[in-house]
Each structure stands twice: as structure tokens, then as C-alpha cells.
Coordinates of C-alpha atoms in Angstrom, one line a residue:
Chain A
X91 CA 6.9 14.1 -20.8
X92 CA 5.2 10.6 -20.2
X93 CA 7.6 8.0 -20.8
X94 CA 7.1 4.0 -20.6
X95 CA 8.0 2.8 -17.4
X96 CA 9.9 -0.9 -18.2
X97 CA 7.5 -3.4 -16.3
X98 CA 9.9 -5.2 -14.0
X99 CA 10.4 -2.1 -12.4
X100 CA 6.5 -1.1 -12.9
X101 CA 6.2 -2.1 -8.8
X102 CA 8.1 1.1 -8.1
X103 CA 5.7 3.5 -9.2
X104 CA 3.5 2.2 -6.1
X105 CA 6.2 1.1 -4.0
X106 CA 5.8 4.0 -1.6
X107 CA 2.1 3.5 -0.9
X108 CA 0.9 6.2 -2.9
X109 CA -3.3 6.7 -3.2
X110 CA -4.6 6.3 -6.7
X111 CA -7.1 7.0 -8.9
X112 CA -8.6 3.7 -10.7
X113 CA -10.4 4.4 -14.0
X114 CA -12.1 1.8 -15.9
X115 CA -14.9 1.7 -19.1
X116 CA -17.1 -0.9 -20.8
X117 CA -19.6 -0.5 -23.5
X118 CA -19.0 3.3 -23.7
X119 CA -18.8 4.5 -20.2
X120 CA -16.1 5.4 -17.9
X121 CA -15.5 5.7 -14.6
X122 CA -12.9 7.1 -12.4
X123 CA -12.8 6.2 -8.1
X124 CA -10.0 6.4 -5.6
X125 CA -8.0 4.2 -4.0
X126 CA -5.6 3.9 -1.3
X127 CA -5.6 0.5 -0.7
X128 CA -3.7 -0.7 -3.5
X129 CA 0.1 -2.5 -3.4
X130 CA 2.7 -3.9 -5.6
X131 CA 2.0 -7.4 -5.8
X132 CA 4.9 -8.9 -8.1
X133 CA 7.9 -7.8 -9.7
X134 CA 7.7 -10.2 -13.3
X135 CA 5.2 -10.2 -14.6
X136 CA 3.9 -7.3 -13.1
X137 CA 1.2 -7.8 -10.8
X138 CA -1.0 -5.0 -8.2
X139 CA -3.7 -5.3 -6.1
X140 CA -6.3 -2.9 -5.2
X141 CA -9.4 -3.3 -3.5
X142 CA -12.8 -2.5 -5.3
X143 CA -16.2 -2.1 -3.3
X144 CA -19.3 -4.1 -4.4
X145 CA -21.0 -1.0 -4.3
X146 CA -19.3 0.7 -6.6
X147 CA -20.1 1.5 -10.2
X148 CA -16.0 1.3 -11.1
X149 CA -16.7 -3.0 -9.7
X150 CA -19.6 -3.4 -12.4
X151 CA -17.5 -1.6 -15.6
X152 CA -14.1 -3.4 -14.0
X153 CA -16.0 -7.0 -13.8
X154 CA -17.3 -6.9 -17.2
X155 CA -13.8 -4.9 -19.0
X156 CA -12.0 -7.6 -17.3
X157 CA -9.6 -3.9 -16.7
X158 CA -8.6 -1.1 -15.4
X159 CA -6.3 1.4 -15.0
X160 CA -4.1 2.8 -11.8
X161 CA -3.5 6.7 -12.2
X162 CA -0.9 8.1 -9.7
X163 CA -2.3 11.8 -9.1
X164 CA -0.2 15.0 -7.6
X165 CA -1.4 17.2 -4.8
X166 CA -2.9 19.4 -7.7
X167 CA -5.2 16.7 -8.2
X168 CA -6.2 15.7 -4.2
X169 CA -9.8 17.6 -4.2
X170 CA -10.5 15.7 -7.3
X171 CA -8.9 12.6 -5.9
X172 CA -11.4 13.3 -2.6
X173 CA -14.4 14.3 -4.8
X174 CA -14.0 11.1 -7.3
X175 CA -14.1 8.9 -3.8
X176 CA -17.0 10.3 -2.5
X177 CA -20.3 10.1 -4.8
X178 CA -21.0 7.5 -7.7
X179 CA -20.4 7.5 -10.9
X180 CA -23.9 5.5 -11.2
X181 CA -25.6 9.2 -10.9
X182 CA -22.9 11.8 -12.2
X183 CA -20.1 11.7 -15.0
X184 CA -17.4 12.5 -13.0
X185 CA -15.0 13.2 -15.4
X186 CA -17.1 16.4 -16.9
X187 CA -18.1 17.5 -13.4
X188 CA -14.6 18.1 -12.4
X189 CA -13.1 18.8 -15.7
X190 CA -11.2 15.4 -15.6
X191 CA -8.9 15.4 -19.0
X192 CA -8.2 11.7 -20.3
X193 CA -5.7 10.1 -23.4
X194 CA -6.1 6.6 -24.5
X195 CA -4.6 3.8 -22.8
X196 CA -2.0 1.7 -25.0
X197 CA -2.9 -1.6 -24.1
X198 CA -6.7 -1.4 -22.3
X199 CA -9.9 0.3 -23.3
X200 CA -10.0 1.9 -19.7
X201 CA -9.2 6.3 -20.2
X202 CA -5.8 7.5 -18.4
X203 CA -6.1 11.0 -16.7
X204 CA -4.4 13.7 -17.2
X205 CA -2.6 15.4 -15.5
X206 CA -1.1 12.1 -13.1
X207 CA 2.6 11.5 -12.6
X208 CA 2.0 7.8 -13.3
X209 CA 0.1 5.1 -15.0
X210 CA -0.4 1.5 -14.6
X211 CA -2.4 -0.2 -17.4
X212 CA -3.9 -3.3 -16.4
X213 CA -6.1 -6.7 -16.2
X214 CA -7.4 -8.6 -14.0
X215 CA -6.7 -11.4 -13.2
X216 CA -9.8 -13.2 -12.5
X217 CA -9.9 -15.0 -8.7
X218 CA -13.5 -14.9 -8.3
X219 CA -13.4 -16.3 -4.7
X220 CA -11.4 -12.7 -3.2
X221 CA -13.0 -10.6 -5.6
X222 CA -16.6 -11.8 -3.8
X223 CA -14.7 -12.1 -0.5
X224 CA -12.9 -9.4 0.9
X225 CA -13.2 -6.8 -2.9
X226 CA -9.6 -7.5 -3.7
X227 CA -8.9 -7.7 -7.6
X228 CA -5.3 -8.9 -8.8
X229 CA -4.1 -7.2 -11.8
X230 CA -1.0 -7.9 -14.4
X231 CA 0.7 -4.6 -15.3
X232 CA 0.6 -4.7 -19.3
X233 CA 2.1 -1.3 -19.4
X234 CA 3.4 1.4 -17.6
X235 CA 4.0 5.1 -17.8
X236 CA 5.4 8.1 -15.6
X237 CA 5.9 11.6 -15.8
X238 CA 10.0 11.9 -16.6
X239 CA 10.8 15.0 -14.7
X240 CA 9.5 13.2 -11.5
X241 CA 10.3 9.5 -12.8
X242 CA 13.6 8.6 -14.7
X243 CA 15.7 5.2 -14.9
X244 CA 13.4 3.3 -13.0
X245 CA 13.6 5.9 -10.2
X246 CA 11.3 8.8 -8.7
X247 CA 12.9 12.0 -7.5
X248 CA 11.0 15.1 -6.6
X249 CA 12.5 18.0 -7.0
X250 CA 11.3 21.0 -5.0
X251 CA 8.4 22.8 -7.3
X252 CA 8.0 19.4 -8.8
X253 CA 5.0 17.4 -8.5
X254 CA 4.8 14.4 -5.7
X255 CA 2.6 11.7 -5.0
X256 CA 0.0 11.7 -2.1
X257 CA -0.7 9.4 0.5
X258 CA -4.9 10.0 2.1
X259 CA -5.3 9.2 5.3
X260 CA -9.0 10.1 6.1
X261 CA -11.8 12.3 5.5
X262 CA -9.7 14.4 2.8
X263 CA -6.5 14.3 4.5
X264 CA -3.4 13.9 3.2
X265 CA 0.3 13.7 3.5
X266 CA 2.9 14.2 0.6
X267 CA 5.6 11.9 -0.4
X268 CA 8.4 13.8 2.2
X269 CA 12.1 13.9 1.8
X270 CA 14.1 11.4 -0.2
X271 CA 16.8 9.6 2.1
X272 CA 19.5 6.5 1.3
X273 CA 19.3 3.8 4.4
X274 CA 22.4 3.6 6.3
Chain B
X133 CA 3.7 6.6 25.2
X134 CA 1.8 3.7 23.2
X135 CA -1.8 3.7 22.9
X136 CA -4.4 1.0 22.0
X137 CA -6.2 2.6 18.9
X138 CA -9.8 1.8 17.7
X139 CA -10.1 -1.4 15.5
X140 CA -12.3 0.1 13.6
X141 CA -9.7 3.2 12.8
X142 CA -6.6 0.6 12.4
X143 CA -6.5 1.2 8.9
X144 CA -5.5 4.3 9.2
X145 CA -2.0 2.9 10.4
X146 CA -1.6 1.9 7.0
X147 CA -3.9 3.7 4.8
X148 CA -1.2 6.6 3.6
X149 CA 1.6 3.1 2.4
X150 CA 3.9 3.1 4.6
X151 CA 6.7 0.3 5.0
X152 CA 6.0 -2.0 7.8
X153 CA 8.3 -4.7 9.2
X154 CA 6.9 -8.5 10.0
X155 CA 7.4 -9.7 13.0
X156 CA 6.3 -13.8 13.5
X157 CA 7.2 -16.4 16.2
X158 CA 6.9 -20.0 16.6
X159 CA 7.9 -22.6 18.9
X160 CA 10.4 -20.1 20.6
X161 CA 11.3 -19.0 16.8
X162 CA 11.7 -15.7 16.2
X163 CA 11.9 -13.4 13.1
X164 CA 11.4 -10.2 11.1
X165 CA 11.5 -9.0 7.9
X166 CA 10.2 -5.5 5.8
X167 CA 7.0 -5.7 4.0
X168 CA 6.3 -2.4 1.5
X169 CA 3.8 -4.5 -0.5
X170 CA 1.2 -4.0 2.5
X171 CA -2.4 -2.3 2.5
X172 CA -5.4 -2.5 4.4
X173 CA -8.5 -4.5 3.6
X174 CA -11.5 -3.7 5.3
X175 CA -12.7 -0.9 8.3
X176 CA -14.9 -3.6 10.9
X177 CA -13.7 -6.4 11.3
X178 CA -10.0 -4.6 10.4
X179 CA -8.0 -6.4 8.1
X180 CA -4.5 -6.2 6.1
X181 CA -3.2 -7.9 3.2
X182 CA 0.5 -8.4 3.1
X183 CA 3.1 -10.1 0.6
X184 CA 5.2 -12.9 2.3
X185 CA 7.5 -13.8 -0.1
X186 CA 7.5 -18.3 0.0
X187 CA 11.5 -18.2 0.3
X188 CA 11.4 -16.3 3.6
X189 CA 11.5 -17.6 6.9
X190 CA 9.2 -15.3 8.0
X191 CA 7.2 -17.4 5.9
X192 CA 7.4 -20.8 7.9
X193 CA 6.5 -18.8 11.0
X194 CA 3.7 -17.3 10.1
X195 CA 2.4 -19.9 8.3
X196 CA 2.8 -22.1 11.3
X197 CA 1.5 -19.8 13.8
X198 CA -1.4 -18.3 11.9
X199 CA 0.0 -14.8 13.3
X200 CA 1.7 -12.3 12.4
X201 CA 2.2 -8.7 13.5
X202 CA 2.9 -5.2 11.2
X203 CA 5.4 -2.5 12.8
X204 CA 5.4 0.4 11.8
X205 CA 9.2 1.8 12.0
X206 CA 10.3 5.3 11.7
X207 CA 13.4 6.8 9.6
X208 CA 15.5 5.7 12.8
X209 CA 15.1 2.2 12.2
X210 CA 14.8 2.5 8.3
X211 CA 18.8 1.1 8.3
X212 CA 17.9 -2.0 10.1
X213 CA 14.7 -2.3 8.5
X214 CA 16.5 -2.4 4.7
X215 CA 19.0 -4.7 6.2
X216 CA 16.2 -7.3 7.6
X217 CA 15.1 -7.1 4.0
X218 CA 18.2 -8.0 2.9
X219 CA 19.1 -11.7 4.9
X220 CA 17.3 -13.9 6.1
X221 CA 16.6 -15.3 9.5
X222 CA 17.6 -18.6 8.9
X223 CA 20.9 -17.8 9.1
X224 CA 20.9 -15.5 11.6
X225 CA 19.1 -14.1 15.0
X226 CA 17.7 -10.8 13.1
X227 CA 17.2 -9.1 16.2
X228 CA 20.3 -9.7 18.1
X229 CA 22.4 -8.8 14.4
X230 CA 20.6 -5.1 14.5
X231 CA 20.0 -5.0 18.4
X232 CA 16.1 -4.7 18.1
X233 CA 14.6 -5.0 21.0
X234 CA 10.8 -6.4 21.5
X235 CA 8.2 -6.5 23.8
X236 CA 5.4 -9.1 24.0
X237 CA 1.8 -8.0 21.8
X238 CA -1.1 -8.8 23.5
X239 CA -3.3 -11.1 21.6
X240 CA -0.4 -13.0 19.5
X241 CA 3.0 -14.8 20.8
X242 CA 4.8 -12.4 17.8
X243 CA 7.5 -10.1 19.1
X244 CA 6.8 -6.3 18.6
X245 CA 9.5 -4.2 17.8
X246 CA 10.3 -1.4 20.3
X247 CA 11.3 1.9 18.4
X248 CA 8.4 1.8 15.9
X249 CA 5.3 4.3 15.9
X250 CA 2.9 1.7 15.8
X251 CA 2.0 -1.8 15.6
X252 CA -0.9 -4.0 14.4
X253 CA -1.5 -7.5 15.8
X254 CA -2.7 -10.1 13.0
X255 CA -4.5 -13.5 12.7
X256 CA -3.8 -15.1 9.2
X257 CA -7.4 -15.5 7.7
X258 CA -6.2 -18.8 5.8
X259 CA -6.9 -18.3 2.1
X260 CA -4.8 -21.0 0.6
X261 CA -5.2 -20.6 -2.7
X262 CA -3.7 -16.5 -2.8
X263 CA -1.1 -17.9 -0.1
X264 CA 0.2 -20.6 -2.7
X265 CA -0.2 -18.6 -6.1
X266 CA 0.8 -15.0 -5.0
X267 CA 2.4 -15.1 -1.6
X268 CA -0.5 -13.1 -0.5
X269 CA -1.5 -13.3 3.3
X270 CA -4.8 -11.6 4.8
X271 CA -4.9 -10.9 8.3
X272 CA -7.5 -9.5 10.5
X273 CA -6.4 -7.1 13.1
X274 CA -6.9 -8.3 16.5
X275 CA -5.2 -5.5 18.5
X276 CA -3.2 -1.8 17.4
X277 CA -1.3 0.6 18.9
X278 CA 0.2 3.6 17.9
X279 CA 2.8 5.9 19.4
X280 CA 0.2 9.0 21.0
X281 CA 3.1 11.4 20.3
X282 CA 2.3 10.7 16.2
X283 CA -1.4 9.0 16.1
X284 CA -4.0 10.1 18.4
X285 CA -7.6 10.5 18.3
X286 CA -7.7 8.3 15.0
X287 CA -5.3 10.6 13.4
X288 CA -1.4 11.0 12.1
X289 CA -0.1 13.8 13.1
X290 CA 4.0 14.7 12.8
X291 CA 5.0 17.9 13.8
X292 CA 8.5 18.4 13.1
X293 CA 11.3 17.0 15.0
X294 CA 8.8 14.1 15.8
X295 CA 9.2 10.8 14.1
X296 CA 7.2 10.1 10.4
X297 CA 6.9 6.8 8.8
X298 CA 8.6 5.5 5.9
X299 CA 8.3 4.6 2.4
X300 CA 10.7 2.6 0.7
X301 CA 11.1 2.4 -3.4
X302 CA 14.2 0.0 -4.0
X303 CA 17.8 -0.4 -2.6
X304 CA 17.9 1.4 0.3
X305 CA 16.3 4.5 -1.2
X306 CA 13.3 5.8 0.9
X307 CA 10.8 8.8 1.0
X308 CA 9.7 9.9 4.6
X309 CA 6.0 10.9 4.8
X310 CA 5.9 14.5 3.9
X311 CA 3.7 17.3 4.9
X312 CA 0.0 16.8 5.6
X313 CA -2.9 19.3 3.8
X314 CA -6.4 19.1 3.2
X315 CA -7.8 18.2 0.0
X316 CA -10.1 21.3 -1.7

């Protein structure tokens, strides 16, 4: 069951340097891409970062939304999540060519996907001069959501037969979030 | 045995989110502290962005210096790296407190820390205004190394018994990097 995720605590749903899925809309189109490079950037208020090519068509509908959306997908998800990252959503709809499910956002216009283990609603913050720069877009978390059975009391815990996050590397390689350990 | 890897491939030290420690030096200075909010930020020429909280002393260092390096540590050192999270170095001498022993990079006066799986040498890329506001800092990669054993040919690879990166959510708690697959 998706449950809201309290927002000082938003940061630990990327903590761990999962890859996501950033989906976006303006003026009646959508748009989904991947994204590993993405980090927690604050704890309160809320902040991420992710980096957004000029080339992309997610940059045009995230520039003029002034939003978008961080999707934390499962290994069920990773050829989509590969797929998504490799072609444009200037010449396809990516969501009907691989049977991408959404539900409203609370809080932005961008879609959420079905299907994730977590959600991170947000917008940017503008800072024109890194956006141009290096593609890097700052965004405060205005809501969060997580998948319970995997994400409870500000805490994830995978289970075995549960869904985990994914971590690409390259060329459609991935690794799974691995074993859960206490330091010390 | 550690091996100089491609600049142009340095981000895939990083691009699966793991933990990294900070290691800066200046004026015969030395300190370290763990970064999870890291990420890549470009392929060629390679650069990282990393969160360098203003009340550390890490800070001061690198912020004099200009440099800074990224270790990558393994689930051996995961108890001193939550620890060097946990105090700061100007109290005490970090790495005589957990025994960490160094060696000297090759393009930068920072200390890299022997034990990890690889390292990534960094010039700050001085962007004031992200410094100031978010603690944000945005190096470019000037040299990186991984251990062969785990990264060769521009490629992770941990077969078991070998060591895996880390990923750390909050107090203490970490995930290791899990097992690999291909998307599709």
C-alpha cells in the first residue's frame, strides 16, 4: 500500500543511491526518462538533485512545469527503466509503448508510475546558472510516498520475495540493493 | 591491485550510489568524513557533485585547497566510515582515532584511504553561489582508480567473498550492493 513518507525523512528514500525514473508533463504531455545521477540534497525542507540533459524532451516539459517527479522503480521495472533512458519521448509516448501505468500526483501535475516502491513529488527550484551549466536541477520534496511492505517508519527493509531498488551501472546493467547490515 | 581507470568511465565509480568518504588536506591538515549525498555529473571532462555540509571541517579544507578526493570504502570500513560521520575532525586526528591508513593521490595533496575499492581525485570547480546556498561542491575528476579485483575493464564486478560497496540510509544502517543482472 502506498503510504506518505514524512518529508524530513524524504532523503531516505534516495539515500542509498538508487536509479530513478523522472516523469514530468506540461500542457497535456508527459514524459518519463531515467536517472541515476540524482542525490539527497537536504534533510528540511526537503531538497534532491538530479541531473537533466539539454537534449532531452523531460528538460523542455521540466523547464516550463517548473516540476517533476522522482519514481523509485523495482528490478521488475529495469528493462523499462533501460528502454525509457534510451530513445526520446520527442518521437514516441513512452508510457503506451511499454504499458507504463500512472496515478495522479498529490501536489504536482507531473504522472507517478505504477508499479515503483517510491515517490518523490517535486519543484524546482529555479538556479538558472547550473541548470545551463552542468544540467543539474535542485528540487524541494513537496511530498513523498513509498510502498509500506518495503518502506515503514521512515525505514526500508527488503524482505526476501520483496521488491528492492536498483542501482544501473552501464549499458543496462545493474546491481540490486544487497543485504541490509548495522555498522559496528 | 589498484588500477588507473579511464576518465571518461569514472562515473561508473559512482553511478550505482554508493557511500563515499571525503578525504581533504591543507597546510599539513588532514581530514575525512562520509558523503552518501554524492553523484556524478558529466562523462568527458568527468565530474562529481558532492554535499559538504558548511559546519564540517572537511569543509575549511577543501574549500581552502580547491581539492578533494572520493573513496570508495567497502563493508570492512563501513564502521569507521559511520563513525567519521559522526565527529568531527576538529577535535580529533580522524585517522589516527580509526587507524586509517593513507597513501598519497597523484594529482592532489588529499590523503587516499587505503582499504577502499576505489578512489577519485577532485578539483573543486568553484561555483560559489551552490557552495554558499546548498553546501553543494562540483568537482571534476582529475585522476581514478579502482581496486582490479572489483572494477576492471570499465566494469563492477563482485563475485562473492570479494568486497562490494556500500550504501548507507541513516544511523548506522546500511545496504551492501546486491547482485548484478541485466535489464530485458
Amino acid at each position: 500500500m502506498r503510504e506518505l513518507v514524512e518529508l524530513k525523512k524524504a532523503y531516505r528514500l534516495l539515500n542509498h543511491g538508487p536509479t530513478v525514473l523522472v516523469s514530468s508533463a506540461h500542457a497535456g504531455q508527459q514524459n518519463v526518462m531515467a536517472a541515476a545521477w540524482n542525490m539527497p540534497l537536504d534533510f528540511e525542507p526537503a531538497k534532491v538533485c538530479v541531473v537533466i540533459d539539454k537534449t532531452t524532451y523531460t528538460r523542455a516539459l521540466v523547464e516550463a512545469s517548473g516540476e517533476f517527479a522522482l519514481n523509485v522503480p523495482d528490478r521488475s521495472m529495469a528493462a523499462a527503466a533501460f528502454a525509457v533512458g534510451d530513445c526520446s519521448g520527442k518521437d514516441i509516448n513512452k508510457f503506451k509503448q511499454w504499458s507504463l501505468a500512472t496515478f495522479p500526483a498529490r501536489k504536482i501535475s507531473a504522472p507517478l508510475l505504477e508499479g515503483c516502491i517510491a515517490w518523490l513529488e517535486c519543484k524546482v527550484l529555479p538556479e538558472r546558472h547550473i541548470q545551463d551549466r552542468y544540467d543539474l536541477f535542485i528540487g524541494e520534496v513537496l511530498a513523498a510516498w513509498a510502498e509500506s511492505t518495503v518502506f515503514s517508519e521512515g525505514h526500508w527493509h527488503f524482505p526476501p520475495g520483496h521488491p528492492r531498488s536498483i542501482h544501473h551501472i552501464a549499458g543496462g546493467t545493474f546491481f540490486e540493493t544487497g543485504d541490509e547490515f548495522k555498522a559496528g
